[in-house]
Amino acid sequence: MAITRSGLFTLETSNPRFFTCCARLHVKVALAIIIFFLGFLELTEWYVYIFVDRAGESADAGQAILSIWQLVSIICMTLSFITEKEELLIPFILFMIFVVTSFAFWAMQILVIVMFPYSERANHLLGFRDDTDFMMREKIALTVLSVFATITTMTGWFLHVGLACYVYFQSRNRENKVKASAREARPPMVAPLAAEPQQPKPADNFPNPNFSISDDEDVDEEEDKVFEQKVGPSMV
């Protein structure tokens, strides 16, 4: 496993499926970019609700629920980025599924208007008047379609990053569990006990058990006695 940095920005770069944007951007780095982007949008939205006159009063219950859901998703995304827990990405993934589905639905509606610019749906959704010519209708419809297509593509990429990060965090946690279980199952390394030093045996200067110093002294005494007995009378 290739590691770029240790700590919070530890990245596994050996698996190509954890990269996006033509394999140039890691999914965890992409998740950090999405967190900053959505956080900026959320702060701007709450600023408008609080400080702009009657902006918060005009918001309905649906907009309030979506704003709270988005705020919870951003908080969970941040915690998931720090702790690498895949369960915290579920609110963001569900929110992105809802957003992508909604924008894709509206993009299909605008595509129908591009194909049938004089339909009642076109007059109702885009506010065309009866005297609006064909070129103006097509220009407005294509502009709106490009905006919805761009937002749908971008939110679809957000969803892709969320799902990829979910799998990435799941594989990382599974790998850490395997390593932890392997460390627990490994027997402890015990250093062998040092052998007790043996005391040296006293040197034996007389290895022959039949010979001793007392025997040598006895032989000398017997020789002296023999010489004393052989001494005869003096010659005159």
PDB file of C-alpha atoms in Angstrom:
ATOM      1  CA  MET A   1       0.000   0.000   0.000  1.00  0.00           C
ATOM      2  CA  ALA A   2       1.433   3.318  -1.045  1.00  0.00           C
ATOM      3  CA  ILE A   3       1.125   6.114   1.499  1.00  0.00           C
ATOM      4  CA  THR A   4       1.504   9.762   0.591  1.00  0.00           C
ATOM      5  CA  ARG A   5       1.240  11.340   4.028  1.00  0.00           C
ATOM      6  CA  SER A   6       0.633  10.129   7.537  1.00  0.00           C
ATOM      7  CA  GLY A   7      -2.125  11.234   9.864  1.00  0.00           C
ATOM      8  CA  LEU A   8      -5.327  12.885   8.701  1.00  0.00           C
ATOM      9  CA  PHE A   9      -4.320  12.906   5.031  1.00  0.00           C
ATOM     10  CA  THR A  10      -3.243   9.277   4.833  1.00  0.00           C
ATOM     11  CA  LEU A  11      -4.109   8.155   1.311  1.00  0.00           C
ATOM     12  CA  GLU A  12      -4.074   4.728  -0.270  1.00  0.00           C
ATOM     13  CA  THR A  13      -2.838   5.287  -3.792  1.00  0.00           C
ATOM     14  CA  SER A  14      -2.327   1.689  -4.896  1.00  0.00           C
ATOM     15  CA  ASN A  15      -5.939   1.127  -6.009  1.00  0.00           C
ATOM     16  CA  PRO A  16      -6.979   3.105  -9.131  1.00  0.00           C
ATOM     17  CA  ARG A  17     -10.696   2.904  -8.318  1.00  0.00           C
ATOM     18  CA  PHE A  18     -10.150   5.371  -5.475  1.00  0.00           C
ATOM     19  CA  PHE A  19      -9.278   8.122  -7.947  1.00  0.00           C
ATOM     20  CA  THR A  20     -11.513  10.435  -9.930  1.00  0.00           C
ATOM     21  CA  CYS A  21     -11.158  13.129 -12.601  1.00  0.00           C
ATOM     22  CA  CYS A  22      -9.292  10.869 -15.027  1.00  0.00           C
ATOM     23  CA  ALA A  23      -7.319   9.239 -12.183  1.00  0.00           C
ATOM     24  CA  ARG A  24      -5.768  12.559 -11.170  1.00  0.00           C
ATOM     25  CA  LEU A  25      -7.603  13.286  -7.921  1.00  0.00           C
ATOM     26  CA  HIS A  26      -7.982  11.024  -4.912  1.00  0.00           C
ATOM     27  CA  VAL A  27     -11.539  10.587  -3.690  1.00  0.00           C
ATOM     28  CA  LYS A  28     -10.683  11.727  -0.167  1.00  0.00           C
ATOM     29  CA  VAL A  29      -9.185  14.948  -1.497  1.00  0.00           C
ATOM     30  CA  ALA A  30     -12.256  15.362  -3.701  1.00  0.00           C
ATOM     31  CA  LEU A  31     -14.432  14.891  -0.626  1.00  0.00           C
ATOM     32  CA  ALA A  32     -12.567  17.710   1.115  1.00  0.00           C
ATOM     33  CA  ILE A  33     -13.193  19.980  -1.888  1.00  0.00           C
ATOM     34  CA  ILE A  34     -16.905  19.125  -1.820  1.00  0.00           C
ATOM     35  CA  ILE A  35     -17.065  19.868   1.910  1.00  0.00           C
ATOM     36  CA  PHE A  36     -15.603  23.342   1.393  1.00  0.00           C
ATOM     37  CA  PHE A  37     -17.873  24.039  -1.586  1.00  0.00           C
ATOM     38  CA  LEU A  38     -21.090  22.920   0.085  1.00  0.00           C
ATOM     39  CA  GLY A  39     -20.075  24.626   3.315  1.00  0.00           C
ATOM     40  CA  PHE A  40     -19.665  27.915   1.470  1.00  0.00           C
ATOM     41  CA  LEU A  41     -23.080  27.519  -0.156  1.00  0.00           C
ATOM     42  CA  GLU A  42     -24.685  26.639   3.160  1.00  0.00           C
ATOM     43  CA  LEU A  43     -23.170  29.633   4.936  1.00  0.00           C
ATOM     44  CA  THR A  44     -24.344  31.904   2.135  1.00  0.00           C
ATOM     45  CA  GLU A  45     -27.841  30.458   2.308  1.00  0.00           C
ATOM     46  CA  TRP A  46     -28.107  30.881   6.076  1.00  0.00           C
ATOM     47  CA  TYR A  47     -26.732  34.408   5.792  1.00  0.00           C
ATOM     48  CA  VAL A  48     -29.520  35.253   3.349  1.00  0.00           C
ATOM     49  CA  TYR A  49     -32.134  33.671   5.605  1.00  0.00           C
ATOM     50  CA  ILE A  50     -30.955  35.580   8.677  1.00  0.00           C
ATOM     51  CA  PHE A  51     -29.797  38.973   7.447  1.00  0.00           C
ATOM     52  CA  VAL A  52     -31.813  39.605   4.278  1.00  0.00           C
ATOM     53  CA  ASP A  53     -35.203  41.167   4.919  1.00  0.00           C
ATOM     54  CA  ARG A  54     -38.082  38.674   4.852  1.00  0.00           C
ATOM     55  CA  ALA A  55     -35.988  36.006   3.150  1.00  0.00           C
ATOM     56  CA  GLY A  56     -36.429  33.606   6.018  1.00  0.00           C
ATOM     57  CA  GLU A  57     -40.122  34.382   6.324  1.00  0.00           C
ATOM     58  CA  SER A  58     -40.771  33.633   2.664  1.00  0.00           C
ATOM     59  CA  ALA A  59     -39.095  30.213   2.868  1.00  0.00           C
ATOM     60  CA  ASP A  60     -41.538  27.348   3.109  1.00  0.00           C
ATOM     61  CA  ALA A  61     -41.257  24.150   5.127  1.00  0.00           C
ATOM     62  CA  GLY A  62     -39.710  22.218   2.243  1.00  0.00           C
ATOM     63  CA  GLN A  63     -36.842  24.670   1.867  1.00  0.00           C
ATOM     64  CA  ALA A  64     -36.237  24.645   5.612  1.00  0.00           C
ATOM     65  CA  ILE A  65     -36.099  20.837   5.668  1.00  0.00           C
ATOM     66  CA  LEU A  66     -33.657  20.776   2.751  1.00  0.00           C
ATOM     67  CA  SER A  67     -31.453  23.390   4.402  1.00  0.00           C
ATOM     68  CA  ILE A  68     -31.326  21.455   7.665  1.00  0.00           C
ATOM     69  CA  TRP A  69     -30.686  18.214   5.791  1.00  0.00           C
ATOM     70  CA  GLN A  70     -27.840  19.828   3.884  1.00  0.00           C
ATOM     71  CA  LEU A  71     -26.351  21.206   7.102  1.00  0.00           C
ATOM     72  CA  VAL A  72     -26.485  17.783   8.766  1.00  0.00           C
ATOM     73  CA  SER A  73     -24.908  16.224   5.679  1.00  0.00           C
ATOM     74  CA  ILE A  74     -21.997  18.672   5.744  1.00  0.00           C
ATOM     75  CA  ILE A  75     -21.367  18.049   9.441  1.00  0.00           C
ATOM     76  CA  CYS A  76     -21.455  14.279   8.938  1.00  0.00           C
ATOM     77  CA  MET A  77     -19.165  14.581   5.918  1.00  0.00           C
ATOM     78  CA  THR A  78     -16.625  16.514   7.958  1.00  0.00           C
ATOM     79  CA  LEU A  79     -16.685  13.947  10.753  1.00  0.00           C
ATOM     80  CA  SER A  80     -16.402  11.135   8.226  1.00  0.00           C
ATOM     81  CA  PHE A  81     -13.401  12.804   6.610  1.00  0.00           C
ATOM     82  CA  ILE A  82     -11.656  13.062   9.983  1.00  0.00           C
ATOM     83  CA  THR A  83     -12.548   9.650  11.426  1.00  0.00           C
ATOM     84  CA  GLU A  84     -12.851   7.685   8.138  1.00  0.00           C
ATOM     85  CA  LYS A  85     -16.149   6.127   9.220  1.00  0.00           C
ATOM     86  CA  GLU A  86     -18.273   5.241   6.224  1.00  0.00           C
ATOM     87  CA  GLU A  87     -21.576   5.334   8.132  1.00  0.00           C
ATOM     88  CA  LEU A  88     -21.334   9.115   8.454  1.00  0.00           C
ATOM     89  CA  LEU A  89     -21.488   9.494   4.665  1.00  0.00           C
ATOM     90  CA  ILE A  90     -24.991   8.027   4.422  1.00  0.00           C
ATOM     91  CA  PRO A  91     -26.841  11.378   4.952  1.00  0.00           C
ATOM     92  CA  PHE A  92     -24.739  13.007   2.230  1.00  0.00           C
ATOM     93  CA  ILE A  93     -25.265  10.113  -0.184  1.00  0.00           C
ATOM     94  CA  LEU A  94     -29.028  10.159   0.352  1.00  0.00           C
ATOM     95  CA  PHE A  95     -29.118  13.931  -0.075  1.00  0.00           C
ATOM     96  CA  MET A  96     -27.129  13.722  -3.310  1.00  0.00           C
ATOM     97  CA  ILE A  97     -29.419  10.995  -4.653  1.00  0.00           C
ATOM     98  CA  PHE A  98     -32.378  13.285  -4.036  1.00  0.00           C
ATOM     99  CA  VAL A  99     -30.653  16.285  -5.635  1.00  0.00           C
ATOM    100  CA  VAL A 100     -29.461  14.376  -8.705  1.00  0.00           C
ATOM    101  CA  THR A 101     -32.888  12.836  -9.229  1.00  0.00           C
ATOM    102  CA  SER A 102     -34.617  16.211  -8.904  1.00  0.00           C
ATOM    103  CA  PHE A 103     -32.314  18.048 -11.302  1.00  0.00           C
ATOM    104  CA  ALA A 104     -32.381  15.175 -13.775  1.00  0.00           C
ATOM    105  CA  PHE A 105     -36.185  15.315 -13.736  1.00  0.00           C
ATOM    106  CA  TRP A 106     -36.192  19.055 -14.433  1.00  0.00           C
ATOM    107  CA  ALA A 107     -33.550  18.633 -17.126  1.00  0.00           C
ATOM    108  CA  MET A 108     -35.822  16.157 -18.878  1.00  0.00           C
ATOM    109  CA  GLN A 109     -38.683  18.636 -18.626  1.00  0.00           C
ATOM    110  CA  ILE A 110     -36.568  21.361 -20.240  1.00  0.00           C
ATOM    111  CA  LEU A 111     -35.463  18.929 -22.941  1.00  0.00           C
ATOM    112  CA  VAL A 112     -39.105  18.349 -23.823  1.00  0.00           C
ATOM    113  CA  ILE A 113     -39.583  22.118 -24.024  1.00  0.00           C
ATOM    114  CA  VAL A 114     -36.618  22.374 -26.401  1.00  0.00           C
ATOM    115  CA  MET A 115     -38.255  19.797 -28.637  1.00  0.00           C
ATOM    116  CA  PHE A 116     -41.718  21.376 -28.356  1.00  0.00           C
ATOM    117  CA  PRO A 117     -41.215  25.103 -27.701  1.00  0.00           C
ATOM    118  CA  TYR A 118     -44.864  26.012 -28.362  1.00  0.00           C
ATOM    119  CA  SER A 119     -46.364  23.557 -25.907  1.00  0.00           C
ATOM    120  CA  GLU A 120     -48.380  24.566 -22.873  1.00  0.00           C
ATOM    121  CA  ARG A 121     -45.636  23.166 -20.657  1.00  0.00           C
ATOM    122  CA  ALA A 122     -43.175  25.626 -22.200  1.00  0.00           C
ATOM    123  CA  ASN A 123     -45.488  28.551 -21.590  1.00  0.00           C
ATOM    124  CA  HIS A 124     -46.109  27.422 -18.023  1.00  0.00           C
ATOM    125  CA  LEU A 125     -42.531  26.608 -16.960  1.00  0.00           C
ATOM    126  CA  LEU A 126     -40.557  29.248 -18.850  1.00  0.00           C
ATOM    127  CA  GLY A 127     -43.241  31.929 -19.041  1.00  0.00           C
ATOM    128  CA  PHE A 128     -43.302  32.290 -22.820  1.00  0.00           C
ATOM    129  CA  ARG A 129     -45.787  34.749 -24.224  1.00  0.00           C
ATOM    130  CA  ASP A 130     -47.757  34.182 -27.367  1.00  0.00           C
ATOM    131  CA  ASP A 131     -45.740  36.737 -29.323  1.00  0.00           C
ATOM    132  CA  THR A 132     -42.370  35.137 -28.445  1.00  0.00           C
ATOM    133  CA  ASP A 133     -40.776  33.880 -31.643  1.00  0.00           C
ATOM    134  CA  PHE A 134     -39.237  30.464 -32.204  1.00  0.00           C
ATOM    135  CA  MET A 135     -35.575  31.499 -31.959  1.00  0.00           C
ATOM    136  CA  MET A 136     -36.093  33.257 -28.653  1.00  0.00           C
ATOM    137  CA  ARG A 137     -37.929  30.265 -27.246  1.00  0.00           C
ATOM    138  CA  GLU A 138     -35.151  27.910 -28.300  1.00  0.00           C
ATOM    139  CA  LYS A 139     -32.441  30.203 -26.987  1.00  0.00           C
ATOM    140  CA  ILE A 140     -34.041  30.482 -23.559  1.00  0.00           C
ATOM    141  CA  ALA A 141     -34.840  26.771 -23.377  1.00  0.00           C
ATOM    142  CA  LEU A 142     -31.308  25.738 -24.359  1.00  0.00           C
ATOM    143  CA  THR A 143     -29.792  28.130 -21.826  1.00  0.00           C
ATOM    144  CA  VAL A 144     -31.934  26.730 -19.035  1.00  0.00           C
ATOM    145  CA  LEU A 145     -31.188  23.185 -20.198  1.00  0.00           C
ATOM    146  CA  SER A 146     -27.439  23.816 -20.117  1.00  0.00           C
ATOM    147  CA  VAL A 147     -27.712  25.152 -16.565  1.00  0.00           C
ATOM    148  CA  PHE A 148     -29.698  22.153 -15.354  1.00  0.00           C
ATOM    149  CA  ALA A 149     -27.414  19.739 -17.202  1.00  0.00           C
ATOM    150  CA  THR A 150     -24.343  21.326 -15.598  1.00  0.00           C
ATOM    151  CA  ILE A 151     -25.833  21.158 -12.116  1.00  0.00           C
ATOM    152  CA  THR A 152     -26.962  17.567 -12.679  1.00  0.00           C
ATOM    153  CA  THR A 153     -23.493  16.549 -13.859  1.00  0.00           C
ATOM    154  CA  MET A 154     -21.804  18.279 -10.928  1.00  0.00           C
ATOM    155  CA  THR A 155     -24.125  16.772  -8.329  1.00  0.00           C
ATOM    156  CA  GLY A 156     -23.724  13.400 -10.024  1.00  0.00           C
ATOM    157  CA  TRP A 157     -19.977  13.734  -9.550  1.00  0.00           C
ATOM    158  CA  PHE A 158     -20.597  14.599  -5.899  1.00  0.00           C
ATOM    159  CA  LEU A 159     -22.626  11.409  -5.563  1.00  0.00           C
ATOM    160  CA  HIS A 160     -19.884   9.403  -7.256  1.00  0.00           C
ATOM    161  CA  VAL A 161     -17.270  10.784  -4.850  1.00  0.00           C
ATOM    162  CA  GLY A 162     -19.509  10.027  -1.874  1.00  0.00           C
ATOM    163  CA  LEU A 163     -20.018   6.416  -2.938  1.00  0.00           C
ATOM    164  CA  ALA A 164     -16.316   5.960  -3.722  1.00  0.00           C
ATOM    165  CA  CYS A 165     -15.343   7.406  -0.333  1.00  0.00           C
ATOM    166  CA  TYR A 166     -17.828   5.076   1.345  1.00  0.00           C
ATOM    167  CA  VAL A 167     -16.111   2.073  -0.241  1.00  0.00           C
ATOM    168  CA  TYR A 168     -12.676   3.568   0.470  1.00  0.00           C
ATOM    169  CA  PHE A 169     -13.359   4.119   4.168  1.00  0.00           C
ATOM    170  CA  GLN A 170     -14.939   0.680   4.428  1.00  0.00           C
ATOM    171  CA  SER A 171     -11.876  -1.012   2.938  1.00  0.00           C
ATOM    172  CA  ARG A 172      -9.555   1.004   5.169  1.00  0.00           C
ATOM    173  CA  ASN A 173     -11.453   0.054   8.320  1.00  0.00           C
ATOM    174  CA  ARG A 174     -11.570  -3.585   7.264  1.00  0.00           C
ATOM    175  CA  GLU A 175      -7.829  -3.585   6.661  1.00  0.00           C
ATOM    176  CA  ASN A 176      -7.184  -2.012  10.055  1.00  0.00           C
ATOM    177  CA  LYS A 177      -9.345  -4.652  11.743  1.00  0.00           C
ATOM    178  CA  VAL A 178      -7.421  -7.439  10.012  1.00  0.00           C
ATOM    179  CA  LYS A 179      -4.101  -5.943  11.118  1.00  0.00           C
ATOM    180  CA  ALA A 180      -5.342  -5.522  14.689  1.00  0.00           C
ATOM    181  CA  SER A 181      -6.580  -9.118  14.864  1.00  0.00           C
ATOM    182  CA  ALA A 182      -3.280 -10.346  13.438  1.00  0.00           C
ATOM    183  CA  ARG A 183      -1.363  -8.459  16.111  1.00  0.00           C
ATOM    184  CA  GLU A 184      -3.565  -9.905  18.844  1.00  0.00           C
ATOM    185  CA  ALA A 185      -3.193 -13.462  17.533  1.00  0.00           C
ATOM    186  CA  ARG A 186       0.585 -13.210  17.264  1.00  0.00           C
ATOM    187  CA  PRO A 187       2.382 -14.840  20.273  1.00  0.00           C
ATOM    188  CA  PRO A 188       4.412 -12.452  22.403  1.00  0.00           C
ATOM    189  CA  MET A 189       8.096 -12.333  21.750  1.00  0.00           C
ATOM    190  CA  VAL A 190       9.874 -13.442  24.977  1.00  0.00           C
ATOM    191  CA  ALA A 191      13.631 -13.122  25.240  1.00  0.00           C
ATOM    192  CA  PRO A 192      15.362 -16.370  26.302  1.00  0.00           C
ATOM    193  CA  LEU A 193      16.610 -16.456  29.872  1.00  0.00           C
ATOM    194  CA  ALA A 194      20.349 -16.070  30.283  1.00  0.00           C
ATOM    195  CA  ALA A 195      22.130 -19.191  31.501  1.00  0.00           C
ATOM    196  CA  GLU A 196      23.435 -19.045  35.052  1.00  0.00           C
ATOM    197  CA  PRO A 197      27.221 -18.691  35.152  1.00  0.00           C
ATOM    198  CA  GLN A 198      28.917 -21.837  36.394  1.00  0.00           C
ATOM    199  CA  GLN A 199      31.556 -21.486  39.065  1.00  0.00           C
ATOM    200  CA  PRO A 200      34.971 -22.768  37.959  1.00  0.00           C
ATOM    201  CA  LYS A 201      36.107 -25.983  39.593  1.00  0.00           C
ATOM    202  CA  PRO A 202      39.249 -25.767  41.742  1.00  0.00           C
ATOM    203  CA  ALA A 203      42.366 -26.893  39.948  1.00  0.00           C
ATOM    204  CA  ASP A 204      43.662 -30.315  41.016  1.00  0.00           C
ATOM    205  CA  ASN A 205      47.476 -30.269  41.165  1.00  0.00           C
ATOM    206  CA  PHE A 206      47.658 -33.992  41.961  1.00  0.00           C
ATOM    207  CA  PRO A 207      45.301 -35.859  39.726  1.00  0.00           C
ATOM    208  CA  ASN A 208      46.692 -39.263  40.846  1.00  0.00           C
ATOM    209  CA  PRO A 209      44.646 -40.368  43.873  1.00  0.00           C
ATOM    210  CA  ASN A 210      47.335 -42.908  44.964  1.00  0.00           C
ATOM    211  CA  PHE A 211      49.984 -40.257  45.450  1.00  0.00           C
ATOM    212  CA  SER A 212      50.118 -37.554  48.087  1.00  0.00           C
ATOM    213  CA  ILE A 213      52.609 -35.379  49.913  1.00  0.00           C
ATOM    214  CA  SER A 214      52.409 -37.538  53.054  1.00  0.00           C
ATOM    215  CA  ASP A 215      53.614 -40.586  51.097  1.00  0.00           C
ATOM    216  CA  ASP A 216      56.696 -38.697  49.949  1.00  0.00           C
ATOM    217  CA  GLU A 217      57.584 -37.727  53.533  1.00  0.00           C
ATOM    218  CA  ASP A 218      57.261 -41.351  54.723  1.00  0.00           C
ATOM    219  CA  VAL A 219      59.696 -42.543  52.044  1.00  0.00           C
ATOM    220  CA  ASP A 220      62.295 -39.971  53.130  1.00  0.00           C
ATOM    221  CA  GLU A 221      62.058 -41.059  56.782  1.00  0.00           C
ATOM    222  CA  GLU A 222      62.526 -44.753  55.875  1.00  0.00           C
ATOM    223  CA  GLU A 223      65.654 -43.958  53.826  1.00  0.00           C
ATOM    224  CA  ASP A 224      67.169 -42.082  56.793  1.00  0.00           C
ATOM    225  CA  LYS A 225      66.545 -45.048  59.071  1.00  0.00           C
ATOM    226  CA  VAL A 226      68.252 -47.443  56.649  1.00  0.00           C
ATOM    227  CA  PHE A 227      71.361 -45.307  56.446  1.00  0.00           C
ATOM    228  CA  GLU A 228      71.566 -45.063  60.239  1.00  0.00           C
ATOM    229  CA  GLN A 229      71.388 -48.866  60.660  1.00  0.00           C
ATOM    230  CA  LYS A 230      74.246 -49.543  58.183  1.00  0.00           C
ATOM    231  CA  VAL A 231      76.778 -47.434  60.009  1.00  0.00           C
ATOM    232  CA  GLY A 232      79.389 -49.919  61.466  1.00  0.00           C
ATOM    233  CA  PRO A 233      82.308 -49.678  64.011  1.00  0.00           C
ATOM    234  CA  SER A 234      85.055 -47.361  63.106  1.00  0.00           C
ATOM    235  CA  MET A 235      88.256 -48.781  61.624  1.00  0.00           C
ATOM    236  CA  VAL A 236      91.333 -48.369  63.937  1.00  0.00           C
TER     237      VAL A 236
END
